[in-house]
mmCIF file of C-alpha atoms and ligand atoms in Angstrom:
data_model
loop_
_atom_site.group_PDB
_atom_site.id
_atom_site.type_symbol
_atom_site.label_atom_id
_atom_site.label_comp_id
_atom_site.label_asym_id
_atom_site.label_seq_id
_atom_site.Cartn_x
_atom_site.Cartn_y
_atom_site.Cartn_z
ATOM 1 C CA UNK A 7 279.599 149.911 90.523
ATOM 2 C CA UNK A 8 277.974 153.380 90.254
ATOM 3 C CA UNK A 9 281.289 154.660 88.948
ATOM 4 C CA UNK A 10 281.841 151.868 86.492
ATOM 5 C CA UNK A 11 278.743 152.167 85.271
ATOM 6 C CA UNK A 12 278.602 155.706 84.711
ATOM 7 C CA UNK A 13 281.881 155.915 82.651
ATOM 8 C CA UNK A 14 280.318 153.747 80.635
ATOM 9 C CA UNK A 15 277.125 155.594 79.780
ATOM 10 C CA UNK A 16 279.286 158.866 79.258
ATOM 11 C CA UNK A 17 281.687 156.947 76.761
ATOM 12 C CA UNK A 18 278.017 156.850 74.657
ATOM 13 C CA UNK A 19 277.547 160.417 75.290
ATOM 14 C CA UNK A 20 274.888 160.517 78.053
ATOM 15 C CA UNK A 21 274.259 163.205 80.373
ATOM 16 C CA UNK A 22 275.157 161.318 83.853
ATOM 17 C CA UNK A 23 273.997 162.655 87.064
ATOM 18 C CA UNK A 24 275.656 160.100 90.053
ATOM 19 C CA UNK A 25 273.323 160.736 93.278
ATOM 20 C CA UNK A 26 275.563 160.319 95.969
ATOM 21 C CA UNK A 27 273.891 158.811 98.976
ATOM 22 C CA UNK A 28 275.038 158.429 103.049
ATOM 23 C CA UNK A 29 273.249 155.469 103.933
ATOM 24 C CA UNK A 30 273.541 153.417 100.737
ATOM 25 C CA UNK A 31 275.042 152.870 97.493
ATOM 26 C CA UNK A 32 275.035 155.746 94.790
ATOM 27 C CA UNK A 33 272.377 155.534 92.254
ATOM 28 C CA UNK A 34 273.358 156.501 89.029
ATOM 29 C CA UNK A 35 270.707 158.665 86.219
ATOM 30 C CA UNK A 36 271.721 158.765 82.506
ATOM 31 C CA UNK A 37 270.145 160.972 79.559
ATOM 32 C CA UNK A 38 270.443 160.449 76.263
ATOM 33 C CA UNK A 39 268.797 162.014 73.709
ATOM 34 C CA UNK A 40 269.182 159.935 69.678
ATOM 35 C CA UNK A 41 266.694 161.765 68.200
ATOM 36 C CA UNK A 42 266.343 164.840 66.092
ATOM 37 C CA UNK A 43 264.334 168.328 66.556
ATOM 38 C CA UNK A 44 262.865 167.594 70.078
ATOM 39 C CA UNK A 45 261.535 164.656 72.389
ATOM 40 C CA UNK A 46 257.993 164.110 71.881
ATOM 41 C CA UNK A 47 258.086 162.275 75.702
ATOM 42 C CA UNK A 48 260.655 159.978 77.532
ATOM 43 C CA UNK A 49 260.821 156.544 78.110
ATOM 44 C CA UNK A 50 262.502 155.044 81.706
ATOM 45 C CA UNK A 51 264.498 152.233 81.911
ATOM 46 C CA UNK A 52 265.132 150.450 84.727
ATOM 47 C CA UNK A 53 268.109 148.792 86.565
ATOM 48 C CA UNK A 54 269.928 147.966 89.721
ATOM 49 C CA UNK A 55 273.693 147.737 90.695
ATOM 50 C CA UNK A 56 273.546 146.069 94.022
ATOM 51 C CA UNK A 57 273.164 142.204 94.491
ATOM 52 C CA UNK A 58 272.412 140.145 97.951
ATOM 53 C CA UNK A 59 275.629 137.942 98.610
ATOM 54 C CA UNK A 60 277.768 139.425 101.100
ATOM 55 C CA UNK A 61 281.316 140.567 100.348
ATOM 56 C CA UNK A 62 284.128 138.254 99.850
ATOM 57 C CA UNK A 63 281.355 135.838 98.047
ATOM 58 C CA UNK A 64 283.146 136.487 94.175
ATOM 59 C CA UNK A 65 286.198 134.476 96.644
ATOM 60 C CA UNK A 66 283.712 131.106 96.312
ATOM 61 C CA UNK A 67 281.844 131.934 93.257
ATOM 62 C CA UNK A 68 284.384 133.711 90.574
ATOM 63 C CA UNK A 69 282.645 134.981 87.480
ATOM 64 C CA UNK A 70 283.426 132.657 85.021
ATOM 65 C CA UNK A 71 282.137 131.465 81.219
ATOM 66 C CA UNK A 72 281.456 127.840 80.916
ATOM 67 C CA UNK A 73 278.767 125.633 78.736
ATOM 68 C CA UNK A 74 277.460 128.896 77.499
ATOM 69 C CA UNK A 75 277.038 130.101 80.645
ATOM 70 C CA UNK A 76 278.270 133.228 82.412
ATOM 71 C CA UNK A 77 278.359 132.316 86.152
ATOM 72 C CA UNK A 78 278.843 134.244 88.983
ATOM 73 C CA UNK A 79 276.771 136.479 91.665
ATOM 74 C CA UNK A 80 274.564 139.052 90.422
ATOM 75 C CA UNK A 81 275.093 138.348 86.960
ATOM 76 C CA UNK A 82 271.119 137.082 86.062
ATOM 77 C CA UNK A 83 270.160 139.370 88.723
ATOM 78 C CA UNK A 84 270.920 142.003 86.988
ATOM 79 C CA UNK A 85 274.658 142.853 85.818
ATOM 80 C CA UNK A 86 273.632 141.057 82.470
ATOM 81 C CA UNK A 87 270.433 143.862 82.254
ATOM 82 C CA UNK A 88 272.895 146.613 82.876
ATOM 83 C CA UNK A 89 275.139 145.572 79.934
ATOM 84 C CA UNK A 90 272.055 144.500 77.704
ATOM 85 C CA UNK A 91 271.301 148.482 77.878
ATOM 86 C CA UNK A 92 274.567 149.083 76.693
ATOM 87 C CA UNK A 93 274.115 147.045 73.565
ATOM 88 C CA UNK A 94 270.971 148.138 72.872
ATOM 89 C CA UNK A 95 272.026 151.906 72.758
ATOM 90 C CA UNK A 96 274.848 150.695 70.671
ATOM 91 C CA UNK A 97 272.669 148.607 68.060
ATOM 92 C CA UNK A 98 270.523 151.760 67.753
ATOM 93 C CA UNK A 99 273.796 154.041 67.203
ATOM 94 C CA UNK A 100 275.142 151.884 64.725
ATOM 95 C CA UNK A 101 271.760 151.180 62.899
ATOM 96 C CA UNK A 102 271.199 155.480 63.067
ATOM 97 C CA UNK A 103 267.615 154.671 63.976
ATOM 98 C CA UNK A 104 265.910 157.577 66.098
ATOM 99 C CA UNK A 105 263.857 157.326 69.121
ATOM 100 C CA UNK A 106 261.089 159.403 69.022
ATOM 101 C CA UNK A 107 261.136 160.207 72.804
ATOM 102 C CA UNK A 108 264.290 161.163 75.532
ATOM 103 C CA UNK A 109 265.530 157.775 76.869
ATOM 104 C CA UNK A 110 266.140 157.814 80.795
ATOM 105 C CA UNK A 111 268.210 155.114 82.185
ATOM 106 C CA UNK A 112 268.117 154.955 86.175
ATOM 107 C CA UNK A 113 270.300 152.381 88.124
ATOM 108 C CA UNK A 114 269.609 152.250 91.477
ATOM 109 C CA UNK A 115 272.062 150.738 94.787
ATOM 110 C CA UNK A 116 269.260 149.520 97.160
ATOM 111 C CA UNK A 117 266.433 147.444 95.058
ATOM 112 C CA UNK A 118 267.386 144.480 96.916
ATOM 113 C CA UNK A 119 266.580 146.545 100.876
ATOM 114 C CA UNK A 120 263.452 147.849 99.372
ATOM 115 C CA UNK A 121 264.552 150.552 97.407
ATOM 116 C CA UNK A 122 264.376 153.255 100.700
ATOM 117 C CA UNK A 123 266.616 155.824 98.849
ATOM 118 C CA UNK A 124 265.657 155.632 95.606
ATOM 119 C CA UNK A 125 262.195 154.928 95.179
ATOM 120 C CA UNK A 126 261.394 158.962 95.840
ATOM 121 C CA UNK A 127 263.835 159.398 92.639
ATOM 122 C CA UNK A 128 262.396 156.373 90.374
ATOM 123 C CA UNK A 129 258.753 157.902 91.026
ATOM 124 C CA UNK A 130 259.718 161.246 90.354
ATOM 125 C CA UNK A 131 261.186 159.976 86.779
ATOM 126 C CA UNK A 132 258.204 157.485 86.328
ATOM 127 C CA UNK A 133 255.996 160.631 86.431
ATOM 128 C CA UNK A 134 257.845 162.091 83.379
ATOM 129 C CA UNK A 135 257.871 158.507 81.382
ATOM 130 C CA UNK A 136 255.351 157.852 79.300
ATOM 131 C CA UNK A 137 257.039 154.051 79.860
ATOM 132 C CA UNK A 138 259.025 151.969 82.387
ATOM 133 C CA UNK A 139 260.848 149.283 80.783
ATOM 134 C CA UNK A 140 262.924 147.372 83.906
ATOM 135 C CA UNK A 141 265.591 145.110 83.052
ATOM 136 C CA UNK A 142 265.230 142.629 85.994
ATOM 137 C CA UNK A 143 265.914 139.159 84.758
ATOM 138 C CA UNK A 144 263.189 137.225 82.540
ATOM 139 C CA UNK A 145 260.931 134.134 83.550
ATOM 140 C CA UNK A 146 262.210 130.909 82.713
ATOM 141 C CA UNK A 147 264.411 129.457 80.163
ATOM 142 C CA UNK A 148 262.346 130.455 77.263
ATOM 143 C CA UNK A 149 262.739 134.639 78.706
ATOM 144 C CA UNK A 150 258.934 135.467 79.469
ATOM 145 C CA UNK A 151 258.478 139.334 80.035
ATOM 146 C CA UNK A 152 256.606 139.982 83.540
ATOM 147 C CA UNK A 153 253.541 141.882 82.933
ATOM 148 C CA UNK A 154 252.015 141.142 86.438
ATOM 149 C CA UNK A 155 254.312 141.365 89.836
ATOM 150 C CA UNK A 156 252.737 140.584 93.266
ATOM 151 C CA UNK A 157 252.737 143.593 96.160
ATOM 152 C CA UNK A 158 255.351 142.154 98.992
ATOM 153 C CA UNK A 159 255.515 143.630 102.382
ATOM 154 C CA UNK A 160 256.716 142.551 105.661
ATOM 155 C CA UNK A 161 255.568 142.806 109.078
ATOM 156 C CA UNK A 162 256.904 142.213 112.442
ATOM 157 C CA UNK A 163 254.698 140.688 115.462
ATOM 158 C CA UNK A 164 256.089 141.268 118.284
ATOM 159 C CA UNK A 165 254.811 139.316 121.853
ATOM 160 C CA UNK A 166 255.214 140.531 125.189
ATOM 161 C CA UNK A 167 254.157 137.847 128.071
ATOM 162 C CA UNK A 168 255.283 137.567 131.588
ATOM 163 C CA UNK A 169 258.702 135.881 133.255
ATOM 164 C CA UNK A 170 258.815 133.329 135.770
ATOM 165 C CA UNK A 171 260.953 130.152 136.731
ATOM 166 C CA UNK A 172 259.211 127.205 134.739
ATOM 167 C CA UNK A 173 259.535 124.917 137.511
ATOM 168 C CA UNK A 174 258.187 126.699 140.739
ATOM 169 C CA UNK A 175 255.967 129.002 139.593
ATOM 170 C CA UNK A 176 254.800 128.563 135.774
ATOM 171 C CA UNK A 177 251.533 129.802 136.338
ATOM 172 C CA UNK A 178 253.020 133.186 137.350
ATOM 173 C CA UNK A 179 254.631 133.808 134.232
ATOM 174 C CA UNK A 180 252.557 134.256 130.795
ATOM 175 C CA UNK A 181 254.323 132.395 127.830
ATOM 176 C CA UNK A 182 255.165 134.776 124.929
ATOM 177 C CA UNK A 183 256.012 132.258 122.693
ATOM 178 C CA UNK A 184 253.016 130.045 123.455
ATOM 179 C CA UNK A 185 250.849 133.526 122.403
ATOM 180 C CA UNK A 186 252.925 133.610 118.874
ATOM 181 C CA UNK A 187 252.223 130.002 118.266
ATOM 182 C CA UNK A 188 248.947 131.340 118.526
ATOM 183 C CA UNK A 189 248.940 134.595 117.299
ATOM 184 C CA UNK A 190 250.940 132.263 113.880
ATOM 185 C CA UNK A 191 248.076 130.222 113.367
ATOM 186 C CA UNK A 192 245.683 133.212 112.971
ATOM 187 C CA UNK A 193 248.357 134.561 110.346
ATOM 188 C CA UNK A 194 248.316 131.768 108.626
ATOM 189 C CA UNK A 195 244.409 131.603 108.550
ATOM 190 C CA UNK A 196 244.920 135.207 106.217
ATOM 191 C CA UNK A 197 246.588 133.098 103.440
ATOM 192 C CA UNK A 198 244.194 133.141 100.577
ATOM 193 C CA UNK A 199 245.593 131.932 97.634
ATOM 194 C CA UNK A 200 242.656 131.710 95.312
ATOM 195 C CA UNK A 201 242.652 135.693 95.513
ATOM 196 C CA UNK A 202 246.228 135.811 95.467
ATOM 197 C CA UNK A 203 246.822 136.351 99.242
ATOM 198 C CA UNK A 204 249.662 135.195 101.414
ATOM 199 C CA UNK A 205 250.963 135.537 104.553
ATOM 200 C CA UNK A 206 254.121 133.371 105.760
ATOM 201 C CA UNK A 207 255.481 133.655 109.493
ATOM 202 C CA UNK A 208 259.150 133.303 108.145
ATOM 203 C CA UNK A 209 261.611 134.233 110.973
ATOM 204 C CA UNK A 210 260.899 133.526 114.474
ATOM 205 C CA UNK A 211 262.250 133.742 117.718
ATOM 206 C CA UNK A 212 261.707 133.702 121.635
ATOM 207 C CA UNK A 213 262.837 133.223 125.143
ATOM 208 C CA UNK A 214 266.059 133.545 126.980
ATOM 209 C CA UNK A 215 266.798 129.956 128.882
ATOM 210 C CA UNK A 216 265.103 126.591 128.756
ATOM 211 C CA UNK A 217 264.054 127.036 132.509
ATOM 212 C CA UNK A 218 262.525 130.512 132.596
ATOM 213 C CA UNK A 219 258.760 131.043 130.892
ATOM 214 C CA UNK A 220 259.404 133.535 127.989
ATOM 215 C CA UNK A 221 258.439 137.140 128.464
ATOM 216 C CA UNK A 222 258.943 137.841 124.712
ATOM 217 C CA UNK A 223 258.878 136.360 121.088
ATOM 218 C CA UNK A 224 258.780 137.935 118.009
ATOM 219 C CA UNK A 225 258.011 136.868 114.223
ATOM 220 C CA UNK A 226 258.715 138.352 110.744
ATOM 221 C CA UNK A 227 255.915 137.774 108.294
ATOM 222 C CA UNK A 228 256.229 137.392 104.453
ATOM 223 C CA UNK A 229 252.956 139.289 102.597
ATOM 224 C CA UNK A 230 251.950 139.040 99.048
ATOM 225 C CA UNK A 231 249.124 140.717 97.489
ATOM 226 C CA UNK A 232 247.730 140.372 93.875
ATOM 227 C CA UNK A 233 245.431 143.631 93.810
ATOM 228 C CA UNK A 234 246.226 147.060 95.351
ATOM 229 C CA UNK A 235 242.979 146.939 96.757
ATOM 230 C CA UNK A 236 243.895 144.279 99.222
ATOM 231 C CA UNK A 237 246.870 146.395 101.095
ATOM 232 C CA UNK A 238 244.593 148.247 103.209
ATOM 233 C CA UNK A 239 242.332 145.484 104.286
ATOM 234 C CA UNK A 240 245.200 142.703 104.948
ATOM 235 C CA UNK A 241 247.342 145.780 106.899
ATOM 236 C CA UNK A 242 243.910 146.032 108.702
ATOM 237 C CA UNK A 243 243.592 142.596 110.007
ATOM 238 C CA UNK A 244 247.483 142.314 111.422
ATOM 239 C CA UNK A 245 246.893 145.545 113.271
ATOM 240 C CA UNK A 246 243.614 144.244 114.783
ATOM 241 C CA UNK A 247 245.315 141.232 116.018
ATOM 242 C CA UNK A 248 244.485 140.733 119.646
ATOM 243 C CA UNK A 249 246.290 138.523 122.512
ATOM 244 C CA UNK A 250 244.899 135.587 123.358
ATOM 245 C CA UNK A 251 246.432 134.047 126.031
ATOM 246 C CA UNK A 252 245.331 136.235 129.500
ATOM 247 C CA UNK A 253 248.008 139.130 130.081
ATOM 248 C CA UNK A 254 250.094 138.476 126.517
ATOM 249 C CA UNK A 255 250.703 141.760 124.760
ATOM 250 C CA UNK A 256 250.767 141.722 121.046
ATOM 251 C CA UNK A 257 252.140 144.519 118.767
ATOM 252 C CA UNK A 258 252.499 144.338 115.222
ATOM 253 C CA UNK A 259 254.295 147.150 112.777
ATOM 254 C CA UNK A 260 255.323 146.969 109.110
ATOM 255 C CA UNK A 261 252.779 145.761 105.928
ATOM 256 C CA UNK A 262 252.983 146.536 102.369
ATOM 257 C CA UNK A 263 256.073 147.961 101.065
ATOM 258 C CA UNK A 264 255.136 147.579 97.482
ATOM 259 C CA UNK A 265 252.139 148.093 95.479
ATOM 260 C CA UNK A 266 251.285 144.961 92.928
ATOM 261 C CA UNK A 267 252.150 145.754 89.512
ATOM 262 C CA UNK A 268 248.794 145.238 87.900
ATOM 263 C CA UNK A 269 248.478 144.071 84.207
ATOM 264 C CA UNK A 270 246.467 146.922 82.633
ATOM 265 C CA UNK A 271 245.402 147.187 79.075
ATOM 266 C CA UNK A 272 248.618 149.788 78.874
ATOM 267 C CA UNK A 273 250.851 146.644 79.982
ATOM 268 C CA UNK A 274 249.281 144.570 77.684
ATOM 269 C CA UNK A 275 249.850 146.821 74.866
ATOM 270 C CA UNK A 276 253.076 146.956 75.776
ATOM 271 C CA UNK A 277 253.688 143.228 76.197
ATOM 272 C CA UNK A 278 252.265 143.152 72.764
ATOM 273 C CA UNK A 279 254.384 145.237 71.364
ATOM 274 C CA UNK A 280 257.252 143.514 72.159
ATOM 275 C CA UNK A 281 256.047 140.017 71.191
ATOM 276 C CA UNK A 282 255.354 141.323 67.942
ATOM 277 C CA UNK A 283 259.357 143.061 68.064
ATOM 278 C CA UNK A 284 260.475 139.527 68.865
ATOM 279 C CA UNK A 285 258.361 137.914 66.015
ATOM 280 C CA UNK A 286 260.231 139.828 63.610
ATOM 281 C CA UNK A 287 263.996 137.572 64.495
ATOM 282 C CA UNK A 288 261.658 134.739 64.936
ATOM 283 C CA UNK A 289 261.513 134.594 69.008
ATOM 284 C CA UNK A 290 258.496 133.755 70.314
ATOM 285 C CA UNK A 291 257.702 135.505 73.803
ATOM 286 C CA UNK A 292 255.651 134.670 76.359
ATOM 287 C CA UNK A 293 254.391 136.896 79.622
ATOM 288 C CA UNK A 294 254.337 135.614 83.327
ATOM 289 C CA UNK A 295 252.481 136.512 86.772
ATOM 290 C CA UNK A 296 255.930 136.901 89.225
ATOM 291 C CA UNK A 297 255.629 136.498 92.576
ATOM 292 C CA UNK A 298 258.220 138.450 93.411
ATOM 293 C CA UNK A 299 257.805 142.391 93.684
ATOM 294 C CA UNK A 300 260.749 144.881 91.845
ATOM 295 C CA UNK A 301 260.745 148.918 91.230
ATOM 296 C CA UNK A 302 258.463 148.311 88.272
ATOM 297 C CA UNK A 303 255.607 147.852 90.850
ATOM 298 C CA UNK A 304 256.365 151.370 92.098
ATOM 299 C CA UNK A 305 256.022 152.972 88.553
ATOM 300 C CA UNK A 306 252.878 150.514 87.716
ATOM 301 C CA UNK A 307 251.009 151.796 90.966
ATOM 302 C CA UNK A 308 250.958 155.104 89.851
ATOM 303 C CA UNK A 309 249.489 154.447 86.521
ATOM 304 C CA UNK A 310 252.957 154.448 83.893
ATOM 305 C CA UNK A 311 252.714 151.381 81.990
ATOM 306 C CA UNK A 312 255.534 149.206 82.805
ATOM 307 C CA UNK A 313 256.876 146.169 81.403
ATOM 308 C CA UNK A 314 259.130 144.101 83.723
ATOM 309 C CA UNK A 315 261.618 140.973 82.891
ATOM 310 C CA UNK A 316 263.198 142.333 79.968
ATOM 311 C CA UNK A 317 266.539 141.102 81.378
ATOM 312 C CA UNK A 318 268.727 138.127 80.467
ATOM 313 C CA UNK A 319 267.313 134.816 80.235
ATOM 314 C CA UNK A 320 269.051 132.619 82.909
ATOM 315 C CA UNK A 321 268.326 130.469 86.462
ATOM 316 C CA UNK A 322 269.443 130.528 89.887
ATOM 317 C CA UNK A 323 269.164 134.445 90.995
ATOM 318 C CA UNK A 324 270.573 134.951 94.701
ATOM 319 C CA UNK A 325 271.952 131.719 94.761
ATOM 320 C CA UNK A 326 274.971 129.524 93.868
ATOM 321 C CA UNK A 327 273.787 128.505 90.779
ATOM 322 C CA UNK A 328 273.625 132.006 89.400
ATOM 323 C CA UNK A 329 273.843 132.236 85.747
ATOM 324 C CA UNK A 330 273.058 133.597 82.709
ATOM 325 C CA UNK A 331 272.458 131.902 78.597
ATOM 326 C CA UNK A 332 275.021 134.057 76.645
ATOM 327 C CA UNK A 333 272.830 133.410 73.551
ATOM 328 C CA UNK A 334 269.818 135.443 74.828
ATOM 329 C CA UNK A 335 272.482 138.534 75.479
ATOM 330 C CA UNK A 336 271.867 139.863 71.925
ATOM 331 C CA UNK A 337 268.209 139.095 71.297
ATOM 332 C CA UNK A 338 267.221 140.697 74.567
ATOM 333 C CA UNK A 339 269.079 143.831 73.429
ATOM 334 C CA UNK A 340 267.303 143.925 69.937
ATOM 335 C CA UNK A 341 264.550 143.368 72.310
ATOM 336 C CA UNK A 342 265.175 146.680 74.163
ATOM 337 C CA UNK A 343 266.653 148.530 71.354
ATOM 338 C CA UNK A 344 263.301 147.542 69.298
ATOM 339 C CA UNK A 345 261.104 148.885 71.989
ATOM 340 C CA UNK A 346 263.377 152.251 72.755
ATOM 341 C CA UNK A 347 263.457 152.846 68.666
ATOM 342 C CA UNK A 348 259.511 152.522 68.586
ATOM 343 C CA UNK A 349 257.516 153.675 71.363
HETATM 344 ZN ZN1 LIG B 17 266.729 142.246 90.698
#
C-alpha cells in the first residue's frame, strides 16, 4: 500500500519520504508545495493505509461497483479518503489555484492498533500545522464532518484467586472468576453517560476445567471519555480497584490511549469554514459527536485545530457491508481542495 501510494503522490510531484518500519506497516509522508514565493504555514492531512479484515478477506468480499456503490474492505474506511486527496490536489492543479501554506499529507500503517509507530511522527507534523484535516470516513448518509471524537482506551483486569478441586475442598480454593463478576459490576458502576463516560467489560475469560475452582480470570475493558479532564480521574478509579472476595488478587494495567478530540472555537471555525465551502455547490453539511477515537484526537489534544470525517460518505466500515456512494467522491474532494486552496 505504502508503495502504491507513494508512486502516486510523486506522479503529482511531491516530495515523498516512505518511513520504513520493523514492527508494522510503512507510513508514507508527502510534500507538496502549489504556491508561489514561500509558505506562509502548512496544513496536515490525514490518512491511513491499513484496514482490520485479515488477509485472504478480498477472497469473500472482492471490490466491486454496483448500485452506485463501490464495495469491498477498507474502501469507506479509508481507501476512498486516500484517493479523494488525490483528486483534490488534481482539481487545484488544473484550476492553478494556490495554497497559501505547504500542504503535508501523512498516511500512516497502524491507525487501526492504536497508531504505536506513528503517532510520535503525526505529533511531530501536527506541531508544524497550523491545521489537521483527517480523511477518515464521514457520519451518515448525508457526510457530517466530525468536530468532536470521544478519548478510547483499554484496560486489562486481571484476577488472581486460589485452586482447589470443586468437589472436596471448595472452600480451600478462592474463585477468580467469582472476584471478576464482582470486580465487573464495580466497572460497570463507572459508566456515566450523562458526562460522557463509559466503561464496557468486553472480553472475558477464566478457569481451566469445570471441576477445579479458578485461580485466574481476566477481562478487557472498553473506555470512552468526552473531556480530557476525565483520563486521569477514571485511570484513577481502575487502579484503586480492590479485591473483594478474601485472598483474590486484582491487578489492572492499560487506560486511555487517546485524548478526546474536543470541539474548540478553532474546530468550529473550521467546521464553519467548510459548511460555508460546501454552500457554494449547494451541499449542505452537518457536524457530529463520534464515538469512536482516530489520529485527529492526537493532533486536537495538543491544541492544532482539527477537523475529522472529511472522508467519503458511505456505511458499513469493518464489516461486510463495506461501501462507499460514488457520487460523494467528487464533492468531498472540492470539499478538501476548497479547504487546502483557502486556509
Ligand atoms: Zn479509519
Amino acid at each position: 500500500m505504502a508503495q502504491l501510494v507513494a508512486a502516486e503522490w510523486r506522479r503529482r510531484g511531491a516530495r515523498v519520504t516512505i518511513l520504513r518500519q520493523k514492527q508494522r506497516g510503512d507510513h508514507v509522508r508527502a510534500e507538496l508545495w502549489l504556491g508561489t514565493g514561500r509558505p506562509k504555514g502548512q496544513i496536515l492531512v490525514l490518512g491511513h493505509l491499513d484496514t482490520v479484515y485479515p488477509l485472504g478477506t478480498l477472497g469473500k468480499m472482492p471490490f466491486r461497483v454496483s448500485r452506485g456503490r463501490a464495495w469491498g474492505p477498507g474502501t469507506f474506511d479509508m481507501k476512498a479518503g486516500l484517493v479523494i486527496a488525490l483528486a483534490a490536489v488534481d482539481a487545484l492543479k488544473s484550476s492553478g489555484l494556490r495554497p497559501r501554506k505547504r500542504l503535508v499529507f501523512f498516511w500512516n500503517s497502524d491507525e487501526e492498533i492504536d497508531s504505536k509507530s506513528s503517532r510520535h511522527f503525526i505529533e511531530r507534523e501536527a506541531l508544524r500545522s497550523d491545521a489537521v484535516l483527517v480523511l477518515e470516513p464521514a457520519y451518515g448518509p448525508n457526510g457530517r464532518l466530525k468536530t468532536a471524537r470521544k478519548g478510547v482506551g483499554t484496560a486489562e483486569i486481571v484476577v488472581t484467586g486460589r485452586a482447589a478441586h470443586a468437589g472436596l475442598n471448595p472452600e480451600a480454593g478462592v474463585n477468580a472468576v467469582h472476584e471478576l463478576a464482582l470486580q465487573t459490576e464495580r466497572l460497570m458502576k463507572m459508566n456515566d453517560p450523562r458526562h460522557g463516560i463509559t466503561v464496557q467489560v468486553t472480553v472475558t475469560s477464566g478457569g481451566t476445567v469445570s471441576n477445579v475452582v479458578p485461580d485466574s480470570a481476566r477481562a478487557q475493558v472498553d473506555l470512552r471519555i468526552s473531556k480530557i479532564a476525565d483520563a486521569a480521574r477514571l485511570e484513577r478509579k481502575l487502579r484503586n480497584l480492590r479485591p473483594i472476595l478474601q485472598g483474590a488478587r486484582v491487578h489492572v494495567t492499560g487506560g486511555i490511549n487517546r485524548p478526546p478530540l474536543e470541539r474548540t472555537r478553532a474546530v468550529r471555525d473550521l467546521f464553519l469554514r467548510a459548511k460555508a465551502l460546501m454552500r457554494e455547490i449547494g451541499v449542505t453539511l452537518d457536524e457530529c459527536f463520534a464515538g469512536g477515537g482516530s489520529d485527529g484526537n492526537f493532533t486536537g489534544a495538543l491544541g492544532i485545530p482539527t477537523l475529522d470525517g472529511l472522508g467519503a460518505v458511505g456505511d458499513g466500515a469493518h464489516s461486510p457491508r463495506e461501501h462507499v456512494i460514488i457520487r460523494s467522491l467528487p464533492e468531498r474532494a472540492a470539499l478538501l481542495a476548497g479547504l487546502l486552496a483557502t486556509l
